[in-house]
mmCIF file of C-alpha atoms in Angstrom:
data_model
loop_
_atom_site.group_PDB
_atom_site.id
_atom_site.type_symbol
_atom_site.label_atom_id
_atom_site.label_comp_id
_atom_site.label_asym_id
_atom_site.label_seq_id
_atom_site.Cartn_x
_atom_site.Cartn_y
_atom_site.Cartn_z
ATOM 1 C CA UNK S 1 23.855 17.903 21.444
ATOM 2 C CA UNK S 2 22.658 20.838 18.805
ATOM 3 C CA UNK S 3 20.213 17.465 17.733
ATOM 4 C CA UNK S 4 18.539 17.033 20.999
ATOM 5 C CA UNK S 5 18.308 20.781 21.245
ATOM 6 C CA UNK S 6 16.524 21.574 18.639
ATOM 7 C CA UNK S 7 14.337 18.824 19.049
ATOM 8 C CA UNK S 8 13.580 19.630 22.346
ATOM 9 C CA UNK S 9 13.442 23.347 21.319
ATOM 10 C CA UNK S 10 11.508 22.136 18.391
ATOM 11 C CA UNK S 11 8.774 20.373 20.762
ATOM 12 C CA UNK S 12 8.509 22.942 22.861
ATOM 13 C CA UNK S 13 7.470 25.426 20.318
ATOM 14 C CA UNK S 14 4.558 22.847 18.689
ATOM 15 C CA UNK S 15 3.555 22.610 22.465
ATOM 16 C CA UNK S 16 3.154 26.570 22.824
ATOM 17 C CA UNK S 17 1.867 26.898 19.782
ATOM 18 C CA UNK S 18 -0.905 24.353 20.367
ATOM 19 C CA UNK S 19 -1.874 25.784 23.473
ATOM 20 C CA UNK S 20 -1.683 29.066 22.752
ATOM 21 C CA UNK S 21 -4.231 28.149 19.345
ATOM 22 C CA UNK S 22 -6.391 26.179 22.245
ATOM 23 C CA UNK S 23 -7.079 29.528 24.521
ATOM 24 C CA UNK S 24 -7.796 31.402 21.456
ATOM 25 C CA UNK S 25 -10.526 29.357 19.826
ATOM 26 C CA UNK S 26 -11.968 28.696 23.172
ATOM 27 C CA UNK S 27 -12.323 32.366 23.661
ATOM 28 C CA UNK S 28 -13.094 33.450 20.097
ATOM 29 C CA UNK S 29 -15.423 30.657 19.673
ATOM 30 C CA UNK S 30 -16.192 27.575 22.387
ATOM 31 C CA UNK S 31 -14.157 24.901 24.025
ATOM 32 C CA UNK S 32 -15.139 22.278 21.599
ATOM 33 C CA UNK S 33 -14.408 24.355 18.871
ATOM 34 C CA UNK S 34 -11.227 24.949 20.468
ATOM 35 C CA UNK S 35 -10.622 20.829 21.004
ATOM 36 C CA UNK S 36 -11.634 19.923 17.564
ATOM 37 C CA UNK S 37 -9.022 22.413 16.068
ATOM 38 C CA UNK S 38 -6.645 21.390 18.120
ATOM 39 C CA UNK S 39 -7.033 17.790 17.269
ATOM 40 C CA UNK S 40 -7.082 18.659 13.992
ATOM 41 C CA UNK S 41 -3.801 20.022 14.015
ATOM 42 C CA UNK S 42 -2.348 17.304 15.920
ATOM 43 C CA UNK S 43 -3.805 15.321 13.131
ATOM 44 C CA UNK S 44 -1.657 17.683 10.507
ATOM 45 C CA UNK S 45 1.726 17.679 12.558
ATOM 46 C CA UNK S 46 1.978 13.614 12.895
ATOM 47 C CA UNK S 47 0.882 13.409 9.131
ATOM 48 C CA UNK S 48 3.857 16.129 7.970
ATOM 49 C CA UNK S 49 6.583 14.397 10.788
ATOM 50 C CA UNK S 50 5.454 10.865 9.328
ATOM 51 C CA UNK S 51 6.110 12.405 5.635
ATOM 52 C CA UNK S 52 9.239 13.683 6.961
ATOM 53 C CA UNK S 53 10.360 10.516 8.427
ATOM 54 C CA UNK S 54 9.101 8.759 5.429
ATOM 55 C CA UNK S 55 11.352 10.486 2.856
ATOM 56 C CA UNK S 56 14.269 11.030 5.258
ATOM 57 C CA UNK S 57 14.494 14.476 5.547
ATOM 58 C CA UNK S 58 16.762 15.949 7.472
ATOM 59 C CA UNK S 59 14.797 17.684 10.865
ATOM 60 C CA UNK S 60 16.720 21.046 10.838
ATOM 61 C CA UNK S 61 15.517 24.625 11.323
ATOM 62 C CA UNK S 62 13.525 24.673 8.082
ATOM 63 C CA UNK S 63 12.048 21.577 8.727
ATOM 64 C CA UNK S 64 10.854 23.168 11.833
ATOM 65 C CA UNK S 65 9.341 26.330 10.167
ATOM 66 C CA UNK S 66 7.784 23.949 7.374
ATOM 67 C CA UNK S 67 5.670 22.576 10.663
ATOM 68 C CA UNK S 68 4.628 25.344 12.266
ATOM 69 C CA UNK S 69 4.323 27.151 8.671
ATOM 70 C CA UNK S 70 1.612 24.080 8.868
ATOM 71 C CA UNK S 71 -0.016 24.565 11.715
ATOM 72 C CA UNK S 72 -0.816 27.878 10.838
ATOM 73 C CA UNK S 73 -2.275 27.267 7.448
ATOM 74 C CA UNK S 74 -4.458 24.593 8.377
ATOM 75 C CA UNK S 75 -5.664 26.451 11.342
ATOM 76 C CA UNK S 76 -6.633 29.582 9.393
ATOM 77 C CA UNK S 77 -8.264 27.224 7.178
ATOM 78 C CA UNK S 78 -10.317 25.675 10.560
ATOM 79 C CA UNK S 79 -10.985 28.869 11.319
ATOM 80 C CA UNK S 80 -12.952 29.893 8.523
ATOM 81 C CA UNK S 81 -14.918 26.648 8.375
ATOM 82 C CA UNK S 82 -15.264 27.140 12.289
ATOM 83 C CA UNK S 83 -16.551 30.719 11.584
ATOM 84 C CA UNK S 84 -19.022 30.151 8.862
ATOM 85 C CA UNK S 85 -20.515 27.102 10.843
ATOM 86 C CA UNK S 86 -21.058 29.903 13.654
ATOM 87 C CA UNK S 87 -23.182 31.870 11.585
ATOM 88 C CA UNK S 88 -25.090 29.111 10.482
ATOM 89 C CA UNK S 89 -26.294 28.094 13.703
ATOM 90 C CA UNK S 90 -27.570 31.253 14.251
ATOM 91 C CA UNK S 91 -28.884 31.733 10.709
ATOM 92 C CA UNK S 92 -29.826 28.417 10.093
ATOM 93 C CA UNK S 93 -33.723 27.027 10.611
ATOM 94 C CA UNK S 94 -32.121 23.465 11.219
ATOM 95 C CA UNK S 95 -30.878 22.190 14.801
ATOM 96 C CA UNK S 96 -29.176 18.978 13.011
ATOM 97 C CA UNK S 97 -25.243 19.825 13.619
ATOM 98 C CA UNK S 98 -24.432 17.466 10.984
ATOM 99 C CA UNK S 99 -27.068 19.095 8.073
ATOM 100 C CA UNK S 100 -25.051 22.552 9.433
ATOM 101 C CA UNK S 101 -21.748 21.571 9.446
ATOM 102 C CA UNK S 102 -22.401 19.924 5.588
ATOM 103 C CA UNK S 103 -24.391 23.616 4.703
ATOM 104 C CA UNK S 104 -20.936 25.579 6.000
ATOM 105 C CA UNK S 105 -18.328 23.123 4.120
ATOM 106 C CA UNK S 106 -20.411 23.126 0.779
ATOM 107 C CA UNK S 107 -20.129 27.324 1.203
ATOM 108 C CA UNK S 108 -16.580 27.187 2.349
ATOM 109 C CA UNK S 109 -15.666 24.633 -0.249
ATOM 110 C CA UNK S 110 -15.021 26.833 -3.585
ATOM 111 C CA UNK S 111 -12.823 29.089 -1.374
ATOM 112 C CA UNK S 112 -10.921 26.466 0.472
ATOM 113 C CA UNK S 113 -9.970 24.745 -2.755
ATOM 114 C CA UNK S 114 -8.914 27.903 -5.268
ATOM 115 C CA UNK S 115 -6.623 28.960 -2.007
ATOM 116 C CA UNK S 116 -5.224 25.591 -1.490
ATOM 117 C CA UNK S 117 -4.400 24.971 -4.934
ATOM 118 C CA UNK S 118 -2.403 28.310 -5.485
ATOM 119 C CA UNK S 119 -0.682 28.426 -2.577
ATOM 120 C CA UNK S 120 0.127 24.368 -3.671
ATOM 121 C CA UNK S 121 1.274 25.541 -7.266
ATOM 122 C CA UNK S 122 3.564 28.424 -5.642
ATOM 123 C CA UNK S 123 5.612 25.410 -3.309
ATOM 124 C CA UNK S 124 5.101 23.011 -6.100
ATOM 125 C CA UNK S 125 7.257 25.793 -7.981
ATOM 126 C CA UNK S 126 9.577 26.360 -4.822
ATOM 127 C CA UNK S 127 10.056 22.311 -4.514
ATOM 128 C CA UNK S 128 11.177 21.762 -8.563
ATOM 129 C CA UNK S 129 13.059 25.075 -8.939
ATOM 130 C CA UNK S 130 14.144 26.412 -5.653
ATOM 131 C CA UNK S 131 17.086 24.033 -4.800
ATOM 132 C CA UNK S 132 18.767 21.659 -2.450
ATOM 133 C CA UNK S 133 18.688 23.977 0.370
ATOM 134 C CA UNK S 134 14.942 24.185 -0.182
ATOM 135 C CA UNK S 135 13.607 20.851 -1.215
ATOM 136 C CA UNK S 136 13.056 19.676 2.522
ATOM 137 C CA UNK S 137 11.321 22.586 3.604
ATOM 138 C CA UNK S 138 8.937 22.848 0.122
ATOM 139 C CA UNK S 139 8.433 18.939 0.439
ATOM 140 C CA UNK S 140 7.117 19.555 3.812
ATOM 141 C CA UNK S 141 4.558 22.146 3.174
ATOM 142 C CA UNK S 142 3.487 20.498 0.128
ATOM 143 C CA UNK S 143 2.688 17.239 2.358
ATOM 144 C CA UNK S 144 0.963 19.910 5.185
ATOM 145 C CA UNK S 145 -1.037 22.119 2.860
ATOM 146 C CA UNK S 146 -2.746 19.102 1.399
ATOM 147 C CA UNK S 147 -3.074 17.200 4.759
ATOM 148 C CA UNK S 148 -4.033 20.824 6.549
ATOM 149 C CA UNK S 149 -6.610 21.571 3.820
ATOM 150 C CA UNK S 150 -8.232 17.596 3.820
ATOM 151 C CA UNK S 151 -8.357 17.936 7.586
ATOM 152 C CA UNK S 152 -9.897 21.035 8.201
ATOM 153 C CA UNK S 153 -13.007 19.761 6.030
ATOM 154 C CA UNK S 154 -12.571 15.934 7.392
ATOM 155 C CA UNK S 155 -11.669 16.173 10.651
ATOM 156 C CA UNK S 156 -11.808 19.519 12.392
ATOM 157 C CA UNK S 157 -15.917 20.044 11.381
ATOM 158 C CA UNK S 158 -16.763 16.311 12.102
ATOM 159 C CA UNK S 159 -14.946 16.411 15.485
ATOM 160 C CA UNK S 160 -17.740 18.754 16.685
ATOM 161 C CA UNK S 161 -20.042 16.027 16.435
ATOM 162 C CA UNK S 162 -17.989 14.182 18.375
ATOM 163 C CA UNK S 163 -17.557 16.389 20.969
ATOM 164 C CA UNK S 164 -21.194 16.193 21.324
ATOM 165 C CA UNK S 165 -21.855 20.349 21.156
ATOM 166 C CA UNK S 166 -25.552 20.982 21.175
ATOM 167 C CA UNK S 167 -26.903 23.753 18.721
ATOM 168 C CA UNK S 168 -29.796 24.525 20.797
ATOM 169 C CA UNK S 169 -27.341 25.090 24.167
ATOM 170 C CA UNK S 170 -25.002 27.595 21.950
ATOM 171 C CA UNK S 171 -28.027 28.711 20.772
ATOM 172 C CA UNK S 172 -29.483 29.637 23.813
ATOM 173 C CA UNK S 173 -25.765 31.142 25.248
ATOM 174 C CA UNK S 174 -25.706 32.999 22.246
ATOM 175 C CA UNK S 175 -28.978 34.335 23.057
ATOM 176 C CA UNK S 176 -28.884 35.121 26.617
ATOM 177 C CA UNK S 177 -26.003 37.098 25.738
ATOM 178 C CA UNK S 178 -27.218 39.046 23.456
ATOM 179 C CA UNK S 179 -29.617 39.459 25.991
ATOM 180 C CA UNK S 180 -27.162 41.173 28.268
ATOM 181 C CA UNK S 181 -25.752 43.121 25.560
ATOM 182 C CA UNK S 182 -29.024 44.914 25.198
ATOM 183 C CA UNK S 183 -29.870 45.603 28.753
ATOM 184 C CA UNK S 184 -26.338 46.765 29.135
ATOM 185 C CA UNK S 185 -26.915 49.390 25.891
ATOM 186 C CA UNK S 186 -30.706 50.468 27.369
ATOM 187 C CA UNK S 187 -28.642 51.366 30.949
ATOM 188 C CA UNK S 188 -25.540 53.192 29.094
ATOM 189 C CA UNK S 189 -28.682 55.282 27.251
ATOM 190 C CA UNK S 190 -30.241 55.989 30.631
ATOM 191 C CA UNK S 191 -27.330 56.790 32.502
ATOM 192 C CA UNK S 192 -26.364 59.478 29.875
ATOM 193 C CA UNK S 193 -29.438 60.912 29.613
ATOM 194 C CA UNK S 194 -29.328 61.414 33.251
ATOM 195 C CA UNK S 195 -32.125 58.884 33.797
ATOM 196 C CA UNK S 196 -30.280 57.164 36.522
#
């Protein structure tokens, strides 16, 4: 009974989660920004459950946290590769998504592999010294940093492409509001100058 709880507890939490990482990206970035990452995470929770499964390791509270301590790595990892492909559609003189997306992981790359690799060595440390109460938990993350950090570069970015999102379309959003942004400055200045 405290089994199917916490799996069903368990579930419902990746499901929130999930969602909850969909409305943000769609709002902070674009929808298919939004589906990619999300996809990409899906991508990083079967991975860590099938490691899980693979190594027999007990599904417990820990196990749980190791997840959605997963989740959240690999999306702040998306999200950085997601941000710096941003600016370089604006920046960029190319409207080929794929020559963008490769410009944004080559300048992401450095970064994404010194904080992968420390943040590997510290569970690497918690997995060999930290314990039977631990071992599950490290093994977990250890599996989900290096799946989280692989897809984020592998799958998020390339899913764009997928999703068929147009640079010259977010291009011309982009624009248009900026546009708006500007006209709604020029009537602020008017209006307090008394002009209208």
């Amino acid at each position: 009974k405290v089994g199917d709880e916490l799996r069903e507890k368990g579930v419902m939490a990746l499901a929130i989660s999930l969602v909850g990482i969909l409305i943000y990206i769609a709002f902070r970035f674009e929808w298919r920004f939004a589906m990619a990452a999300v996809a990409s995470e899906i991508h990083d929770v079967v991975i860590t459950m099938g490691a899980i499964s693979l190594f027999t390791i007990d599904v417990n509270l820990d196990t749980l946290a190791a997840i959605l301590t997963v989740v959240g790595y690999s999306l702040n990892d998306t999200i950085i590769v997601f941000d710096r492909i941003r600016e370089n559609i604006k920046t960029s003189k190319s409207t080929h998504l794929d020559t963008i997306i490769n410009e944004s992981v080559s300048a992401t790359l450095t970064r994404t592999i010194l904080t992968s690799g420390t943040t590997l060595i510290t569970v690497v440390v918690l997995f060999l010294f930290g314990g039977d109460m631990i071992h599950g938990f490290s093994l977990a993350l250890i599996v989900g940093i290096v799946i989280g950090t692989l897809s984020s570069i592998f799958v998020a970015a390339p899913m764009l492409l997928w999703f068929k999102f147009s640079v010259e379309k977010y291009r011309a959003t982009e624009a248009e509001k900026a546009r708006a942004q500007r006209e709604k400055q020029k009537q602020r200045e008017m209006f307090e100058k008394g002009a209208i």
